[in-house]
Short mmCIF file of C-alpha atoms in Angstrom, two decimals:
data_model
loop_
_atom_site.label_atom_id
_atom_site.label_comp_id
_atom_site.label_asym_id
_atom_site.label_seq_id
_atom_site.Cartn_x
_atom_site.Cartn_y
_atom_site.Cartn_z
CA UNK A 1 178.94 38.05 75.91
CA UNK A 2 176.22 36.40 78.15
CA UNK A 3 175.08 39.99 79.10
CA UNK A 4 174.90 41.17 75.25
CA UNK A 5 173.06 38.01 74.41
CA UNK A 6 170.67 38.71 76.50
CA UNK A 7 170.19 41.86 75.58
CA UNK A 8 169.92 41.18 71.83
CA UNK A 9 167.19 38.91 72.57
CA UNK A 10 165.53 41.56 74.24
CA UNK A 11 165.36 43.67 71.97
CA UNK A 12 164.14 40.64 69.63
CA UNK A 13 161.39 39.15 71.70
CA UNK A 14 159.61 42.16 72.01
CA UNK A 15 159.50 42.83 68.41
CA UNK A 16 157.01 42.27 65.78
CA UNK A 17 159.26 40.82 63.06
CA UNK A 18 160.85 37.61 64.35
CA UNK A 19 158.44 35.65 64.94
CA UNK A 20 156.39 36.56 61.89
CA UNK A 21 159.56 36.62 59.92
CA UNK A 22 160.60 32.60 60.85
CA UNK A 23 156.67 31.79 60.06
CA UNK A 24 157.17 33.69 56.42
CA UNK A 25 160.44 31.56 55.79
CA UNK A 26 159.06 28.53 57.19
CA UNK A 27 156.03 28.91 54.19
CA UNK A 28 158.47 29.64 51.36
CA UNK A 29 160.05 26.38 52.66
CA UNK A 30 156.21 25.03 52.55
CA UNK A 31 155.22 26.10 49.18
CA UNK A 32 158.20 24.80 47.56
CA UNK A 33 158.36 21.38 49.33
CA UNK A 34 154.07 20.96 48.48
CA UNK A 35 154.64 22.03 44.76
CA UNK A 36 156.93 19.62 44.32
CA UNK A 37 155.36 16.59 45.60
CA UNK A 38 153.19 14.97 43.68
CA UNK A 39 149.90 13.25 45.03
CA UNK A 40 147.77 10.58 43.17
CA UNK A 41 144.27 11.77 43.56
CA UNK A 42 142.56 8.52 42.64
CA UNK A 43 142.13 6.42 45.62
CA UNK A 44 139.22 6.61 48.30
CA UNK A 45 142.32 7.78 51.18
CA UNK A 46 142.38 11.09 49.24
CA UNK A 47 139.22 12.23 48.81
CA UNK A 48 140.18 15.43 51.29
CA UNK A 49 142.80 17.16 48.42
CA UNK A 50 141.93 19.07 45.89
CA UNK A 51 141.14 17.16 42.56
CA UNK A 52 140.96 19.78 39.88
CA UNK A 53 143.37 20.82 37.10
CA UNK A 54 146.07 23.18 37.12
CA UNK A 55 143.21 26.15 35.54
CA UNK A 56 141.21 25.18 38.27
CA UNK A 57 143.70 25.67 41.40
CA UNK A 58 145.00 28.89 39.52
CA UNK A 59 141.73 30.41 39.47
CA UNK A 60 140.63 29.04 42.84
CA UNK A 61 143.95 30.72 44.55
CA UNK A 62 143.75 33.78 42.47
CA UNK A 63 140.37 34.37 44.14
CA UNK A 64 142.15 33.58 47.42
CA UNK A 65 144.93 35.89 47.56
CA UNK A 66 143.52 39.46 47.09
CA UNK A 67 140.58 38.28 50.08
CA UNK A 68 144.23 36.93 52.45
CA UNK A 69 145.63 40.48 51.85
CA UNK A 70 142.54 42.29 52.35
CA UNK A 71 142.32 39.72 55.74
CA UNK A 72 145.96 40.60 56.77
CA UNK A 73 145.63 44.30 56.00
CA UNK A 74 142.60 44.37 58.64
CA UNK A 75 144.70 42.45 61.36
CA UNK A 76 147.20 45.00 61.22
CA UNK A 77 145.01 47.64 61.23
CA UNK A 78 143.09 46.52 64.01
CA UNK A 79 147.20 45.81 66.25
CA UNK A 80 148.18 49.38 65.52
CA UNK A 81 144.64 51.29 66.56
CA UNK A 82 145.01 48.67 69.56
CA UNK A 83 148.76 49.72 70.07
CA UNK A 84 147.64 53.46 69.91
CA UNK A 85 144.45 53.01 72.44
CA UNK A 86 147.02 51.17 74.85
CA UNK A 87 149.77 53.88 74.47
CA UNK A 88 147.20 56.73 75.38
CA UNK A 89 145.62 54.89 78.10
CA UNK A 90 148.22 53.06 79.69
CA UNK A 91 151.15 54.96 78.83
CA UNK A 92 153.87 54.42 75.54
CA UNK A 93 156.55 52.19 77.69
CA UNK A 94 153.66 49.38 78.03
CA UNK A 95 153.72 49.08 73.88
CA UNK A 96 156.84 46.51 74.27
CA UNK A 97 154.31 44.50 76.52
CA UNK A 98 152.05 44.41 73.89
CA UNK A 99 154.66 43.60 71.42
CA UNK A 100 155.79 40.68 73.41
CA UNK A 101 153.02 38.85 73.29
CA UNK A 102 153.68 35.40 71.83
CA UNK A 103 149.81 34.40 70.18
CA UNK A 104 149.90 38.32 68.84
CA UNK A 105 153.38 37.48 67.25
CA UNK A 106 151.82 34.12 66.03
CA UNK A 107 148.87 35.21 64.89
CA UNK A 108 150.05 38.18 62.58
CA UNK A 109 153.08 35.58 61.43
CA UNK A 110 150.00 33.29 60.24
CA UNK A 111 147.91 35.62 58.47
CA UNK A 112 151.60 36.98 56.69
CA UNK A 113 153.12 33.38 55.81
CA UNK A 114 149.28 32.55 54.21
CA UNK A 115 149.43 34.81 51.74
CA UNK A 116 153.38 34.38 51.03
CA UNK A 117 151.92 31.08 50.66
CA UNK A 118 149.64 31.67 47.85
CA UNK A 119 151.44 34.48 46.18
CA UNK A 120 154.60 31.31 45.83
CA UNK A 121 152.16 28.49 45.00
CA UNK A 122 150.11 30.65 42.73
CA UNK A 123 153.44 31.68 41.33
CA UNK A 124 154.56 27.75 40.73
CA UNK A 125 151.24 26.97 38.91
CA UNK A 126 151.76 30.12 36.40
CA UNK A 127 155.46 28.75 36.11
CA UNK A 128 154.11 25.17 35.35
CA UNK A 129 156.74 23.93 37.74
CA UNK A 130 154.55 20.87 38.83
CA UNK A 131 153.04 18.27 36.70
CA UNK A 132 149.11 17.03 36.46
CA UNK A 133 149.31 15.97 40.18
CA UNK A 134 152.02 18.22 41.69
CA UNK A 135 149.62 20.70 42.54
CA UNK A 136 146.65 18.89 44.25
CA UNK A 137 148.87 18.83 47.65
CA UNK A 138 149.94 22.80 47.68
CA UNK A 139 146.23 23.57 47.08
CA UNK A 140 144.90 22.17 49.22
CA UNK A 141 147.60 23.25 52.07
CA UNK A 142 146.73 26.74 50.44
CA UNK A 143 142.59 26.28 51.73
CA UNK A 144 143.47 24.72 55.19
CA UNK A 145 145.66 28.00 55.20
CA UNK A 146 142.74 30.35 54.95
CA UNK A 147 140.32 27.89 56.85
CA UNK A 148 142.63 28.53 60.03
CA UNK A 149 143.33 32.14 59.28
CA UNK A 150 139.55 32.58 59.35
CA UNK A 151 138.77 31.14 62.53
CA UNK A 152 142.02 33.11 63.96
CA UNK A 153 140.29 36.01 62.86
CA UNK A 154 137.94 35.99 65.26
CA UNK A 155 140.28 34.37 67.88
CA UNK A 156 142.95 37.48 66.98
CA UNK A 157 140.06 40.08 67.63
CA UNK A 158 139.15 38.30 71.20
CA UNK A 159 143.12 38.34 71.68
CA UNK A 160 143.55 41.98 71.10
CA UNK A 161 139.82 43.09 72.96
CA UNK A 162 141.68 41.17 76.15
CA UNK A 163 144.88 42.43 75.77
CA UNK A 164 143.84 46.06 76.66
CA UNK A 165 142.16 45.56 79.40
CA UNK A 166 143.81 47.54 82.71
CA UNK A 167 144.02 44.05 84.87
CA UNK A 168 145.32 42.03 81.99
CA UNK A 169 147.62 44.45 81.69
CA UNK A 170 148.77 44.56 84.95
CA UNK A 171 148.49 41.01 85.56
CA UNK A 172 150.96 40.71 82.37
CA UNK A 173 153.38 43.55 83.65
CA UNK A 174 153.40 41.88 86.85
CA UNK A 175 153.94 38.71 85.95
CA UNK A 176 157.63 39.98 83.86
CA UNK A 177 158.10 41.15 87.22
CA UNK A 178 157.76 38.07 89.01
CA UNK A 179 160.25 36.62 86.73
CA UNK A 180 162.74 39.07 86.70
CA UNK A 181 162.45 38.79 90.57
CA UNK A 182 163.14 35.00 90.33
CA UNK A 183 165.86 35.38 87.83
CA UNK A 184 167.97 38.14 89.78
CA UNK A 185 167.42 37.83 93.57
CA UNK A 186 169.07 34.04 95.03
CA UNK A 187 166.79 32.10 97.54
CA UNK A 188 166.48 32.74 100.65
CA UNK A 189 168.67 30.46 102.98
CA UNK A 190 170.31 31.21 106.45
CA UNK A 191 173.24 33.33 106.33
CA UNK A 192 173.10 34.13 102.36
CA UNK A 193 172.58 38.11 103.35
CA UNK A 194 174.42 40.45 101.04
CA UNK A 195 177.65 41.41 102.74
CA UNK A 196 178.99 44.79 101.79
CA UNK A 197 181.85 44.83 99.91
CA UNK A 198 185.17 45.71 101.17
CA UNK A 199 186.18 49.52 100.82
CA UNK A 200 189.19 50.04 98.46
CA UNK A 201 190.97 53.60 98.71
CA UNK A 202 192.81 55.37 95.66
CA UNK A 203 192.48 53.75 92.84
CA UNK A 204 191.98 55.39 89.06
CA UNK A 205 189.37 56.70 87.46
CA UNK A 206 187.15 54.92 85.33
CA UNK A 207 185.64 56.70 82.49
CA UNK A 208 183.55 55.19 80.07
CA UNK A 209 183.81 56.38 76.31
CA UNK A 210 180.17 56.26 75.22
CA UNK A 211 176.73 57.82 77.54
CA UNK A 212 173.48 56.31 77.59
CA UNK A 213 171.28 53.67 79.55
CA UNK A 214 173.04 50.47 81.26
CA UNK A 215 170.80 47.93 79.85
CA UNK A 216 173.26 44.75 81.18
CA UNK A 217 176.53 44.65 82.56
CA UNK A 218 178.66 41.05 82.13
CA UNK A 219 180.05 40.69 85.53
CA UNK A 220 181.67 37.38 84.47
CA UNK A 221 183.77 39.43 81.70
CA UNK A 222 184.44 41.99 83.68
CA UNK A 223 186.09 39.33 86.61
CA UNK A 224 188.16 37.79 83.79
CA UNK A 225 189.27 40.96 82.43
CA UNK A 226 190.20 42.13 86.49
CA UNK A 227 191.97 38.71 86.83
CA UNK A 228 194.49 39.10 83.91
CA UNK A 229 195.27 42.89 84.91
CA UNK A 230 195.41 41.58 88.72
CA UNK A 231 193.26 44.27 89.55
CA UNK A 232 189.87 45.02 90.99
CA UNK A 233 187.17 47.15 89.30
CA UNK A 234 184.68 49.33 91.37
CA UNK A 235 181.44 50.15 89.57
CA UNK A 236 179.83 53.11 90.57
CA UNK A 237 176.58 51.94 88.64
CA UNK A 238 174.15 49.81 87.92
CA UNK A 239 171.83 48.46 85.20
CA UNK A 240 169.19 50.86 84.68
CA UNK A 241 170.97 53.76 85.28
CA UNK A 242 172.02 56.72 82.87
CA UNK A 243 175.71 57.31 81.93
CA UNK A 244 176.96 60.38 80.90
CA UNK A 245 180.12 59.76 78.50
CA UNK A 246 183.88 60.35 79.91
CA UNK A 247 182.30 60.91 83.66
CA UNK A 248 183.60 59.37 86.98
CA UNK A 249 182.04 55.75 86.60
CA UNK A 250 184.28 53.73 88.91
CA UNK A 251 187.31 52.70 89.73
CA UNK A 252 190.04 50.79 89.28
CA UNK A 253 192.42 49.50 91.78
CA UNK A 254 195.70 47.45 91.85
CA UNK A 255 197.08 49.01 88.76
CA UNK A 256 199.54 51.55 88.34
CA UNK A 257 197.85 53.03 85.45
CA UNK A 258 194.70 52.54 83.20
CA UNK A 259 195.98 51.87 79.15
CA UNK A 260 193.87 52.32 75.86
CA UNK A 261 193.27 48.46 76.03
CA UNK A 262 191.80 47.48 79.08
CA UNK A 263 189.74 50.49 79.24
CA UNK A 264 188.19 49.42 75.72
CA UNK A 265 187.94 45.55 77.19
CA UNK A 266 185.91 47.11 80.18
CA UNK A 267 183.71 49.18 77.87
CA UNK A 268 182.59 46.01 75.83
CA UNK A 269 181.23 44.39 78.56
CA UNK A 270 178.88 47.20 80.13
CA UNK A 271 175.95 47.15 77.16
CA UNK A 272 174.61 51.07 77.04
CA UNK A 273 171.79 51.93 75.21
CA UNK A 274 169.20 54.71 74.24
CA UNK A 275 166.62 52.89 77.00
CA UNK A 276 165.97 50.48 79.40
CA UNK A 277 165.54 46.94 79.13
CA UNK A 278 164.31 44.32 81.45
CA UNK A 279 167.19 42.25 80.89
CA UNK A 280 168.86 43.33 84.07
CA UNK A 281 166.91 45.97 85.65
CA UNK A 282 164.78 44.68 88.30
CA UNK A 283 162.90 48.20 88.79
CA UNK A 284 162.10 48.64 85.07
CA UNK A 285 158.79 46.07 85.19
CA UNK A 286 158.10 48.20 88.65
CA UNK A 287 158.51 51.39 86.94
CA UNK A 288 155.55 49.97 83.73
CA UNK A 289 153.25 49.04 86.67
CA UNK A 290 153.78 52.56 88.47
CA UNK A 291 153.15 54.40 84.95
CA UNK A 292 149.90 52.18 84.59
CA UNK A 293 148.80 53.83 87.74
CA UNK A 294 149.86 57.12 87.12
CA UNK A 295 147.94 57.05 83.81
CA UNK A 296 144.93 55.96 85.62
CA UNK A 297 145.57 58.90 88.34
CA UNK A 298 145.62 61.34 85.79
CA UNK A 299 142.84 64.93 85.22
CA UNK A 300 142.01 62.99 81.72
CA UNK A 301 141.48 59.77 82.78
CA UNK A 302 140.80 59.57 86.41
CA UNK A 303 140.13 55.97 87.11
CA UNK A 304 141.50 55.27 90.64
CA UNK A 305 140.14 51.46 90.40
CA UNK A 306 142.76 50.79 87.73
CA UNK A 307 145.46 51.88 90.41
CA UNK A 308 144.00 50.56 93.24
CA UNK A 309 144.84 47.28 90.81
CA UNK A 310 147.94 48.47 90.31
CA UNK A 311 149.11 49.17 93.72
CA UNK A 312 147.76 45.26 94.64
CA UNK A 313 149.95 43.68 91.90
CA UNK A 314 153.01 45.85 93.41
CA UNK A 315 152.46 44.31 97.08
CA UNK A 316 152.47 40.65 95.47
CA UNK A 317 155.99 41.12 93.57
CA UNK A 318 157.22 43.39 96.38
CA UNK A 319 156.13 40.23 99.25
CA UNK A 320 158.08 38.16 96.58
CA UNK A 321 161.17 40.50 96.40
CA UNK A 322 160.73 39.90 100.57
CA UNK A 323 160.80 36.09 100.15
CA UNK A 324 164.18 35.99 98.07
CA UNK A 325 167.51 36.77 99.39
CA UNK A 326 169.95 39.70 98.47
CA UNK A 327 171.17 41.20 95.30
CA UNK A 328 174.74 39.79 94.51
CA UNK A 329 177.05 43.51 95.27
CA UNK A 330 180.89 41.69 94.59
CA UNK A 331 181.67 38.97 92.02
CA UNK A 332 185.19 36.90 92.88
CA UNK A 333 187.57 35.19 90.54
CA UNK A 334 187.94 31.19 90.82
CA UNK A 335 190.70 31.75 93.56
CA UNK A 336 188.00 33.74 95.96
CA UNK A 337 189.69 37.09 95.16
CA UNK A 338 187.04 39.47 94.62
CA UNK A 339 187.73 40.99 91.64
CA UNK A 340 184.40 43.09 90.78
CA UNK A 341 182.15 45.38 92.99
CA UNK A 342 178.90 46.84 91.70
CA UNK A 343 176.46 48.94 92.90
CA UNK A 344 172.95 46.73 93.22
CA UNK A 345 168.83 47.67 93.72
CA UNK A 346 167.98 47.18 97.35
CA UNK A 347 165.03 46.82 98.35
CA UNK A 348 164.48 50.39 99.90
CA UNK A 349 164.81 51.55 95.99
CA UNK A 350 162.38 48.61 94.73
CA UNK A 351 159.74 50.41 97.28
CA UNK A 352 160.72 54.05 96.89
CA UNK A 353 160.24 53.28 93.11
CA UNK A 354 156.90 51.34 93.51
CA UNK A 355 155.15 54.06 95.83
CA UNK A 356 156.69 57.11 95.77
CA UNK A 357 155.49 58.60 92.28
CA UNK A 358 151.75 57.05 93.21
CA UNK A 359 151.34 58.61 96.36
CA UNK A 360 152.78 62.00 94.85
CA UNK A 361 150.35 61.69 92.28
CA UNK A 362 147.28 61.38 94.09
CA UNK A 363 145.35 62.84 96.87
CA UNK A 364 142.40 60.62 96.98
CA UNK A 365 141.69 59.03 100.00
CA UNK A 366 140.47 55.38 98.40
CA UNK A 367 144.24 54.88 96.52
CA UNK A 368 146.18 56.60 99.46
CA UNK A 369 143.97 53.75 101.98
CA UNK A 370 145.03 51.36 99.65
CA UNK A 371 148.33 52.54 99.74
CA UNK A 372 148.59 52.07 103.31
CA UNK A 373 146.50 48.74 103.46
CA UNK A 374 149.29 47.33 100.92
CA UNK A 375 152.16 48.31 103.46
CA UNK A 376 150.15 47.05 106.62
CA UNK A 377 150.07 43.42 104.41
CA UNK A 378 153.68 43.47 103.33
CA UNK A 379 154.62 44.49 107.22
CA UNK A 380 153.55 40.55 107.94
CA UNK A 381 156.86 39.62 105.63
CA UNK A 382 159.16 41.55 107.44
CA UNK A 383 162.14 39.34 107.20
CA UNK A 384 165.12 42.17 107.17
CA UNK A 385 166.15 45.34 109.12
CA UNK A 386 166.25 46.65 105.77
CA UNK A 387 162.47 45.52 104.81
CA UNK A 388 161.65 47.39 108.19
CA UNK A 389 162.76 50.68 107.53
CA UNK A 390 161.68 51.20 104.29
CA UNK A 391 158.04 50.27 104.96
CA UNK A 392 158.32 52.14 108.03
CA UNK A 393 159.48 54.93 106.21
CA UNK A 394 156.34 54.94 103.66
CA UNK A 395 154.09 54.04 106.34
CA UNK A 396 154.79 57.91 107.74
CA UNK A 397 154.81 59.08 104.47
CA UNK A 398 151.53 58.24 103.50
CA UNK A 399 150.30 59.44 106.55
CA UNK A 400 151.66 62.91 106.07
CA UNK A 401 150.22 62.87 102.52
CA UNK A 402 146.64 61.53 104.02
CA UNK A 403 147.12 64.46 106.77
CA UNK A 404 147.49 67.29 103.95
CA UNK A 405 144.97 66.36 100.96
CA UNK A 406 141.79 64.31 103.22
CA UNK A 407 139.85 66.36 104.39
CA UNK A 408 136.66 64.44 105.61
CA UNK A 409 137.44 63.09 108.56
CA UNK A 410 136.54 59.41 108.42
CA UNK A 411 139.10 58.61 105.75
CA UNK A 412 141.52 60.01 107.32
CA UNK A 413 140.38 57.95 110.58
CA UNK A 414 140.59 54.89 108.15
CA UNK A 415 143.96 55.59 106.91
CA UNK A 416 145.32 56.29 110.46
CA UNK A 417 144.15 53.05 111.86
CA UNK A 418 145.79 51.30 109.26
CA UNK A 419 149.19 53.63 109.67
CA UNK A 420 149.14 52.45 113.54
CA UNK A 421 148.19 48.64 112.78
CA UNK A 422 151.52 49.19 110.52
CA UNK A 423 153.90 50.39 113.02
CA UNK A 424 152.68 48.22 115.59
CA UNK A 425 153.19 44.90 113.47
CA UNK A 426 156.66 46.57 112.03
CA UNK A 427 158.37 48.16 115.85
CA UNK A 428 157.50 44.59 116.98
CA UNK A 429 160.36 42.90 114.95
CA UNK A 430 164.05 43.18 115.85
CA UNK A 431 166.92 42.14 113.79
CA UNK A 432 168.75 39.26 115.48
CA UNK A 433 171.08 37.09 112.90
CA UNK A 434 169.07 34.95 111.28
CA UNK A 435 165.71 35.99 110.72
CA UNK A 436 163.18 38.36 111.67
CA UNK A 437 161.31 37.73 115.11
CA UNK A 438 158.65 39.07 117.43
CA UNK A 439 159.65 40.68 120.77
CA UNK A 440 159.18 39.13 123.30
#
């Protein structure tokens, strides 16, 4: 349930429609409640509301409305050309990015609940819902409405100029990245390295009904479900991953046979979709910051300062991923029986994912020296035997991709300094239990 929650909300934050639609409700709520007060104009304390007639406010908000919808129109003119520049430049995966973003969200629910606003009050007044001094209150809400809508205007325009810039983008991309990080990997204490799980033999198969995209998986379900059968599930996947329906996704052990029921139960708690979500997947925010480079990389484009940017944010969340402890691989019931084994991201895939695609992409020497420069950096947070080989591993694969494409010979003396800085700082760590040290 947890797991589909999150999910859901997902899927909602990075929509356009929420947050505008609660603003929208909240002024039908407004334009009700002000047209039904009424305000005694008459004392010195009130000289800020409006003090005409009815005629007056009907013609004063009939003037207001068509010049809010001609406003609102403009605003969402000026998000979608914005959402098509990004989607061209920086690829169509970063629109939910742009989607997300909360004073975006705000500001188009604003300019939309303004002239909902009107449209109701102006509505009222026609209606002659109010009295003589019902209406001074909702009109003048009404021209604080469009006072702030004009100064977010301007505000909205700055918002959206920003927004598309390559490092705010990245910076924004990263930053989900940082979080998910947080939110997935435990901290970092003595002895809290992932053990694998234990290796169960036989077992039956586990075929899922339905194909598609793991977007979450509720572990905590899935233990309760494992509990009552008394049996242990083995899940040959993991969020972000692609299903195909009725293959070989696991199995099941401890039961003499798999019925209708439990196979269902199971089902409901692995949430599949038609793409991936951040909601579990820590490679998916690695995956929008590798597209931002490739984009950048590109014949069309070819702007290897916006990857070079790209590549630097990767080496801060990557140091981070270095920092935290291991991915949880085997969830156990309240009585310590393991009861669920998964298949997790290590942090061999969180690198292969974060460099591989780049340094196919390219064979300049300024983003393959920056390549190398951000494994020499993250070789100083070598903490693991696992964070060893996998920068090792890229280390000689940049320098094989160096060796093939540069051809003047003083890159390719600056990238091989850095490749033998790298394996110097990385074969001078052993694994002892514990923690990473120096030899001695």
């Amino acid at each position: 349930m947890v797991a589909r929650f999150r999910t859901l909300w997902e899927s909602v934050s990075t929509s356009l429609w929420f947050v505008p639609g609660l603003l929208v409700l909240g002024a039908v709520l407004l334009a009700w409640s002000a047209s039904a007060i009424e305000v005694d104009t008459g004392g010195a304390a009130t000289w800020w509301l409006h003090s005409g007639d009815a005629e007056d406010a009907s013609t004063m908000l009939s003037a207001l409305l068509p010049a809010m919808i001609s406003m609102a129109t403009l605003v969402i003119s000026i998000t979608m050309v914005v959402l098509v520049l990004a989607a061209g430049q920086l690829g169509p995966r970063l629109i939910r990015n742009f989607m997300a973003s909360v004073p975006t969200q705000l500001m188009l629910g604003i300019f939309l609940a303004t002239v909902v606003y009107l449209i109701l009050v102006l509505r009222f007044l026609n209606d002659g819902r109010q009295g003589d001094t019902a209406h001074h209150l909702a009109v003048t809400i009404a021209t604080a409405l469009v006072l702030v809508c004009v100064f977010l205007l301007l505000l909205f325009v700055h918002h959206l100029a920003r927004s598309i810039v390559s490092d705010t983008v990245i910076e924004r991309v990263g930053h989900e990245l940082d979080v998910a990080i947080l939110r997935m990997l435990p901290e970092a204490k003595d002895g809290n390295l992932r053990h694998e799980p234990p290796a169960f033999q036989g077992g039956i198969s586990l075929c899922l009904p339905d194909g598609g995209y793991v977007q979450a998986i509720d572990y905590e379900g899935l233990v309760a479900c494992a509990h009552k059968a008394g049996a242990v599930i083995e899940l040959h996947f993991r969020p972000g991953q692609l299903l195909i329906g009725q293959g070989d996704h696991g199995r099941v052990h401890a039961v003499s046979a798999l019925d209708e029921e439990m196979l269902d139960e199971i089902s409901e708690y692995v949430v599949l979709g038609s793409q991936r979500t951040a909601a579990q997947d820590l490679e998916f925010a690695v995956r929008q910051l590798v597209e931002v480079a490739l984009r950048a990389l590109s014949p069309g484009i070819n702007d290897p300062f916006t990857a070079i940017a790209a590549i630097d944010r990767l080496a801060l969340s990557l140091a981070l991923v270095m920092r935290r402890g291991e991915a949880q691989a085997a969830w156990s019931d309240e009585e310590g029986t393991i009861r669920v084994t998964g298949k997790v991201t290590s942090f061999g895939g969180i690198v292969d994912a974060a460099f591989n695609q780049i340094r196919q992409a390219t064979s300049q020497p300024a983003v393959l020296i920056q390549l190398m420069t951000a494994l020499v950096l993250l070789s100083e947070h070598v903490r693991r035997k696992e964070h060893r080989e996998a920068l090792l591993k890229h280390v000689e694969l940049v320098l094989a991709a160096g060796s093939r494409s540069i051809e003047d010979a003083f890159d390719l003396n600056a990238l091989k300094k850095r490749g033998d800085l790298a394996r110097t700082r990385l074969d001078g760590v052993d694994r002892l239990p514990g923690a990473m040290v120096k030899r001695s």
